[in-house]
Coordinates of C-alpha atoms in Angstrom, one line a residue:
X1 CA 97.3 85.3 40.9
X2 CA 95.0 86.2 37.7
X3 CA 94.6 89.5 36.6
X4 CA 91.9 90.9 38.8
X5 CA 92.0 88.7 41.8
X6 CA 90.7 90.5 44.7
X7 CA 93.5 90.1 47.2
X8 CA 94.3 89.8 51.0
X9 CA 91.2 88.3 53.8
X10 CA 91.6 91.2 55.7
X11 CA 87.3 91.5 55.5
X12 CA 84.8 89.0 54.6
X13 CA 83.9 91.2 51.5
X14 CA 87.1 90.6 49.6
X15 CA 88.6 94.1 47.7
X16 CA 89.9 94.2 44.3
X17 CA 93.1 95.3 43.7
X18 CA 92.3 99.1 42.3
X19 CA 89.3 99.0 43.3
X20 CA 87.8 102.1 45.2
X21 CA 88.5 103.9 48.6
X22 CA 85.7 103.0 50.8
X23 CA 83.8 106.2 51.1
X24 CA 81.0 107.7 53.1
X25 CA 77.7 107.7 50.9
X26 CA 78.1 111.6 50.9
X27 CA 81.3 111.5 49.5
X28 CA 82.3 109.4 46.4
X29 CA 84.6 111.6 44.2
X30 CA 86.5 113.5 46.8
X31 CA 90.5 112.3 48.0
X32 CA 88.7 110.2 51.5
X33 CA 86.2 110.5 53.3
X34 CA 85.0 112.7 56.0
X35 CA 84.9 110.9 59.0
X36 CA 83.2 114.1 61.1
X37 CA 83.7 117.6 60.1
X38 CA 87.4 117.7 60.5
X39 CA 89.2 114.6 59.5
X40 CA 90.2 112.7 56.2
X41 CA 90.2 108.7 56.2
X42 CA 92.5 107.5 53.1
X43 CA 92.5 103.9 53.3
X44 CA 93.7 103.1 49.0
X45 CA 94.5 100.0 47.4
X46 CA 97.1 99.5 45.3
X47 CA 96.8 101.1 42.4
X48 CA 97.8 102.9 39.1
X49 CA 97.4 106.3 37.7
X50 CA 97.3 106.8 34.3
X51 CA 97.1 111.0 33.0
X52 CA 99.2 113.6 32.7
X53 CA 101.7 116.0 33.8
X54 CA 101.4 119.9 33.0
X55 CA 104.3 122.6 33.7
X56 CA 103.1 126.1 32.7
X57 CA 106.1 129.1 33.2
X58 CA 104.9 132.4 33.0
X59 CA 107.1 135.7 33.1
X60 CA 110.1 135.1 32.0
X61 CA 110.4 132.7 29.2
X62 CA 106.7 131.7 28.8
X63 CA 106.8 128.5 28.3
X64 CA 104.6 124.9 28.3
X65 CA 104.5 121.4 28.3
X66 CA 102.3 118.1 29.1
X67 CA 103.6 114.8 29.2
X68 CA 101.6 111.6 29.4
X69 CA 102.4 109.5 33.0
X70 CA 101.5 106.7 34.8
X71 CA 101.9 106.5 38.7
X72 CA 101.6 103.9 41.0
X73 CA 99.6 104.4 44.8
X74 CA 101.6 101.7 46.3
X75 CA 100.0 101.7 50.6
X76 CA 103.8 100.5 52.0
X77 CA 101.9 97.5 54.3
X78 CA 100.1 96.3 51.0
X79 CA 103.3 95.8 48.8
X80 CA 103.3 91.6 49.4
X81 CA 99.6 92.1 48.1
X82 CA 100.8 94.0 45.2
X83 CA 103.5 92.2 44.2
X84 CA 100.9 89.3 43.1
X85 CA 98.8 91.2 41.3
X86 CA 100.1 90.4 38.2
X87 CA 103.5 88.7 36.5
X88 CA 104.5 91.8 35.2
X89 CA 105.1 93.5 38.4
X90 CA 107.4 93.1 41.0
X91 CA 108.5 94.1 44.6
X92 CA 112.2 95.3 44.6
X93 CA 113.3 92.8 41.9
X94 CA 113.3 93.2 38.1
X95 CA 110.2 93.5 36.0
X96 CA 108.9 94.7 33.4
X97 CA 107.8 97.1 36.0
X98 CA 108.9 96.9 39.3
X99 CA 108.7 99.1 42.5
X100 CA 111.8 99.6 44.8
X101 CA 112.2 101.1 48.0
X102 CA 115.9 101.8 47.8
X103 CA 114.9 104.7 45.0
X104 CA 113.0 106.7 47.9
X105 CA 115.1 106.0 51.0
X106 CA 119.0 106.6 52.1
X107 CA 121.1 104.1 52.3
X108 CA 121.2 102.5 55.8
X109 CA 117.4 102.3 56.8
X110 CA 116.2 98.5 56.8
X111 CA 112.9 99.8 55.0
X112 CA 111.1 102.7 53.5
X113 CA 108.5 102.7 55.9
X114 CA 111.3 103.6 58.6
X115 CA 112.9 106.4 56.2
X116 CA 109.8 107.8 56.5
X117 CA 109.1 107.9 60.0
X118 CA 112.7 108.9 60.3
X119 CA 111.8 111.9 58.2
X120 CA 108.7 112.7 60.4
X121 CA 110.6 112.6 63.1
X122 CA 113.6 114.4 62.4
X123 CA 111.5 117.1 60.9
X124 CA 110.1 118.4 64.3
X125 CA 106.7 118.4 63.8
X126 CA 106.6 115.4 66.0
X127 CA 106.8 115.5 70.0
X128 CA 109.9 112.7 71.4
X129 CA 106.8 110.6 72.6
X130 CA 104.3 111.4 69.9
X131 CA 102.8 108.5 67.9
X132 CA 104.2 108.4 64.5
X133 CA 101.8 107.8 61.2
X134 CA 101.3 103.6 61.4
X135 CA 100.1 103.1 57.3
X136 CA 102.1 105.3 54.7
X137 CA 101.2 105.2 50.7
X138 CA 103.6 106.6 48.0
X139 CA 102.2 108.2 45.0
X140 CA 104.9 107.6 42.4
X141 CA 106.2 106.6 39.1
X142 CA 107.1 102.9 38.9
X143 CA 110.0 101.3 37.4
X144 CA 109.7 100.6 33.7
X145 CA 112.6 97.9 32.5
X146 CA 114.6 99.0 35.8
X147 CA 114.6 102.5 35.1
X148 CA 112.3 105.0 36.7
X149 CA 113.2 108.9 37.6
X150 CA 110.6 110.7 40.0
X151 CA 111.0 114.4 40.6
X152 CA 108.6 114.1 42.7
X153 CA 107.1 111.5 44.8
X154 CA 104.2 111.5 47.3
X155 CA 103.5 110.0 50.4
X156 CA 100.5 110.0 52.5
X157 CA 100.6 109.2 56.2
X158 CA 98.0 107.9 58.0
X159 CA 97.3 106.5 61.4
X160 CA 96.2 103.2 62.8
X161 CA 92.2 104.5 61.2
X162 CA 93.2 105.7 58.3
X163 CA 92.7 109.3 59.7
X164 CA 95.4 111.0 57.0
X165 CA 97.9 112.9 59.6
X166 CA 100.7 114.0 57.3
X167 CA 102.1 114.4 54.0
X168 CA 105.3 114.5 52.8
X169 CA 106.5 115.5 49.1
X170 CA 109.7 114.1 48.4
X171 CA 111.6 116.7 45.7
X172 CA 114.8 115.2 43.4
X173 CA 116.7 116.9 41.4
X174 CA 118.9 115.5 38.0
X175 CA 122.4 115.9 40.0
X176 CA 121.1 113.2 42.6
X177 CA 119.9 115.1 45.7
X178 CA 116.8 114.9 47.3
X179 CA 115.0 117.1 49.8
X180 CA 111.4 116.5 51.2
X181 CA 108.1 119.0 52.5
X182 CA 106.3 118.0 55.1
X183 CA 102.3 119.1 55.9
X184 CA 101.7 118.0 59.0
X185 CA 97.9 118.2 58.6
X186 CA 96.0 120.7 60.3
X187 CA 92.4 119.5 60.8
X188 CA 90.8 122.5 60.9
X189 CA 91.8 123.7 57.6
X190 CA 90.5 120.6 55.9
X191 CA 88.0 121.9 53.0
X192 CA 84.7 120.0 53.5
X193 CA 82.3 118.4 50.5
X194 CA 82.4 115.7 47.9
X195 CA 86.1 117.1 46.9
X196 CA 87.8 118.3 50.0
X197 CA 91.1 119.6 49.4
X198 CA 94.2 120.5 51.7
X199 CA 95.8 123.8 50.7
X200 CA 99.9 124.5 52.0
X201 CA 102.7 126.4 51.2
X202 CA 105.8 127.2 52.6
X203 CA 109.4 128.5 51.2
X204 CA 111.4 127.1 48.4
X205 CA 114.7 125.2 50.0
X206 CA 115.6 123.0 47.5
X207 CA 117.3 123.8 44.1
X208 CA 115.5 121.8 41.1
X209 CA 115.6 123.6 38.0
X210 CA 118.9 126.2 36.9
X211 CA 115.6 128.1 35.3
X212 CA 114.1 129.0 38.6
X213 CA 115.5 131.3 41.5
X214 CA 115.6 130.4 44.9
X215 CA 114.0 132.9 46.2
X216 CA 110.8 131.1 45.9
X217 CA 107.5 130.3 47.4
X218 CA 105.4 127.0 47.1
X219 CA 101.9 126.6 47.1
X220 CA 100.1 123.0 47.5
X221 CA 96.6 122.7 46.5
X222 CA 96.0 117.9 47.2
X223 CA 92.7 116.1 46.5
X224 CA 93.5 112.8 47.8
X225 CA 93.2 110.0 45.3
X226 CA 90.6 108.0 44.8
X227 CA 88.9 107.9 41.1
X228 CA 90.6 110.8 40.5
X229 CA 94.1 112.0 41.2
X230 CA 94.8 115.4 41.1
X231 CA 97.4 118.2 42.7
X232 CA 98.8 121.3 41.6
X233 CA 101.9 123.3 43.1
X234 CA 102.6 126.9 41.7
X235 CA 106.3 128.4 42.6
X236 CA 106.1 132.0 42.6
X237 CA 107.8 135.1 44.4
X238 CA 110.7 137.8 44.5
X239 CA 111.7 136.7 40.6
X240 CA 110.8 136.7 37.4
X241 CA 109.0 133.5 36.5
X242 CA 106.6 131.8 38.5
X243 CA 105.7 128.3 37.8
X244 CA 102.6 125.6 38.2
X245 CA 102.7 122.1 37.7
X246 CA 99.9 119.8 37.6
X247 CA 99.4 116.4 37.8
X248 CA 95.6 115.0 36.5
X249 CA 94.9 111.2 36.1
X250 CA 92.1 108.9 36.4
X251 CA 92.5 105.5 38.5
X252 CA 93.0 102.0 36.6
X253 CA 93.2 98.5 38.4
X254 CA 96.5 96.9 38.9
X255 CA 96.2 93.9 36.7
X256 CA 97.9 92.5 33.2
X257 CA 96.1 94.0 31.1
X258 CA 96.7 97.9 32.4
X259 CA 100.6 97.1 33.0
X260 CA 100.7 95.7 29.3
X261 CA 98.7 98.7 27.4
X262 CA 100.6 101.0 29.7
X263 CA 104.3 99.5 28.0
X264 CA 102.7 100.8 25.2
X265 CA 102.5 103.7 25.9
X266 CA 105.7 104.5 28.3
X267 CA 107.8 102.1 26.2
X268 CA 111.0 104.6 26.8
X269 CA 110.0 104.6 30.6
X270 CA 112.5 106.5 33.0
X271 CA 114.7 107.8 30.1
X272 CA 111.7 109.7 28.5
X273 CA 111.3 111.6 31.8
X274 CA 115.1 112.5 32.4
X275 CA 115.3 113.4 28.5
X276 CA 112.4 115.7 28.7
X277 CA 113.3 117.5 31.5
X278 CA 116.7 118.4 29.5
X279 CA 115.0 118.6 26.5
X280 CA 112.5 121.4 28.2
X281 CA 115.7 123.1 30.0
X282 CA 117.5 123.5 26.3
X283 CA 114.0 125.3 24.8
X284 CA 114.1 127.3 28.0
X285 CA 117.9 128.4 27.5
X286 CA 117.2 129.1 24.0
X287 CA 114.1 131.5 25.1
X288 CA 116.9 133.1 27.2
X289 CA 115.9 132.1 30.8
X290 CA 118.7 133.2 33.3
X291 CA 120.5 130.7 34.6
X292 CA 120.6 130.2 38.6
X293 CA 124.2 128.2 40.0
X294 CA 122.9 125.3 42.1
X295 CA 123.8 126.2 45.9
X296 CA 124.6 124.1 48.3
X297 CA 121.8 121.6 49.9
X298 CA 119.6 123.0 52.6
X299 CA 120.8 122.2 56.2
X300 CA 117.7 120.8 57.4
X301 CA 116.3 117.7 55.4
X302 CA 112.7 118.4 55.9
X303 CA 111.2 121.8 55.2
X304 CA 108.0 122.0 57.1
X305 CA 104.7 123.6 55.2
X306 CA 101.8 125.5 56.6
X307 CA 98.2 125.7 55.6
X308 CA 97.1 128.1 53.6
X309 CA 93.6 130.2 52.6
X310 CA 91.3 128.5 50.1
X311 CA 92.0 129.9 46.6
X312 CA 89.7 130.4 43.8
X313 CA 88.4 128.0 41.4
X314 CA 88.5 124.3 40.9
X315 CA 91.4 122.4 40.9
X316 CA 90.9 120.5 37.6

């Protein structure tokens, strides 16, 4: 397929790959669209993200840094779609960038669709004869040259409407574990106008940084993607640091030309991520941050988050 094809005759007005969400006419900028006064549809194409990562430490150890990233939105029943949007990108096979399901999933699960309804359902959240999300999309880095870490990746679960119903952060950590968060949403906490945002937070369960206690609490502040990508999580609590991290990126169409300026400028790809964060942990050391022992992994593998009041000031 050339570079900007519109893909897949699933309408008889044909989408472009990255182009935008449908949305209401009263909302164009926000993460969906308000269906009626409590409920987000999220219905993306695949699509990549191109901005930048922020971490800002206060307390002990002040302490900043922002990196330049690119993620993929990647809607799970699109990937066939995606996969021929351009020669330079691939489905679960080398490429000059390349998307893999194995990198998000345990082994043994025939797909990551299933690892994710497996975590939906194992978390509780979910009655034994409760209908389970139908259309998932993960909000992550791609593969560059086969490489690709993600501490964190995104996924947005949605039903057979595109009514969003979930979402689930999926946390790793540089010795190989995982754990995930999962926001069931609640409806009536959804933050109406032209950039509705869903605010959670729960407890920290999962060790990620030898910097930062345990003792920890999350906060979640999501505006879905669409133009815009943005999120923010701030870890604060019982300790001496607290932490935000912010991810801000405008939306570019999956095509040639994007993948090829984007090797440009993530020519060192997944090693540039996994040699910052130990680059960043040896400045922190040297500013004499304590230094936390990793515990053992949480019992549970899903944390469940609840939603929280709406805070002050725009999420940028």
């Amino acid at each position: 397929m050339a570079s900007g094809q519109s893909i897949g005759p699933h309408s008889p007005q044909r989408v472009r790959l990255g182009s935008p969400c449908p949305l209401h006419a009263a909302s164009t900028k926000g993460g969906g669209r308000m269906s009626n006064a409590h409920s987000l549809q999220f219905s993306p194409e695949p699509c990549l993200y191109r901005g930048h990562v922020s971490h800002v430490r206060q307390g002990q150890a002040d302490h900043r840094l922002v990196y330049r990233v690119a993620c993929l939105l990647l809607p799970l029943h699109r990937m066939d779609d995606a996969a021929k949007a351009s020669p330079f990108f691939s489905i679960n096979r080398f490429n000059l960038f390349s998307f893999h399901e194995t990198d998000h999933m345990d082994e043994g699960f025939p797909s990551l669709e299933g690892f994710v309804l497996h975590c939906l359902r194992t978390s509780g959240q979910y009655e034994l004869q409760e209908v389970l999300p139908t259309r998932i999309s993960l909000l992550a880095f791609p593969r560059f040259l086969g490489h690709a870490f993600n501490p964190l990746s995104i996924f947005f679960c949605c039903d057979e409407n595109d009514h969003l119903q979930a979402i689930l952060y999926q946390v790793r950590n540089t010795f190989g574990q995982r754990h995930h968060y999962l926001y069931r949403v609640d409806q009536s906490s959804i933050e109406t106008g032209p950039d509705s945002r869903l605010r959670h937070g729960g407890d920290k369960k999962f060790y990620v940084s030898p910097f930062l206690a345990m003792d920890g609490h999350y906060e979640f502040v999501m505006r879905l993607p669409d133009e815009k990508a943005n999120y923010q999580i701030t870890m604060s609590g019982n300790q001496p640091a607290s932490l935000t991290a912010s991810f801000a990126a405008k939306r570019q169409p999956l095509t040639t030309g994007t993948l090829l300026r984007l090797a440009g400028m993530l020519w060192q790809g997944g090693w540039k991520i996994l040699a910052a964060i130990h680059f960043e942990a040896l400045k922190l050391w040297l500013k004499g941050a304590r230094f936390h022992k990793r515990p053992p992994l949480p019992s549970q593998p899903v944390t469940n988050l609840t939603p929280t009041p709406a805070g002050k000031g725009p999420l940028s």
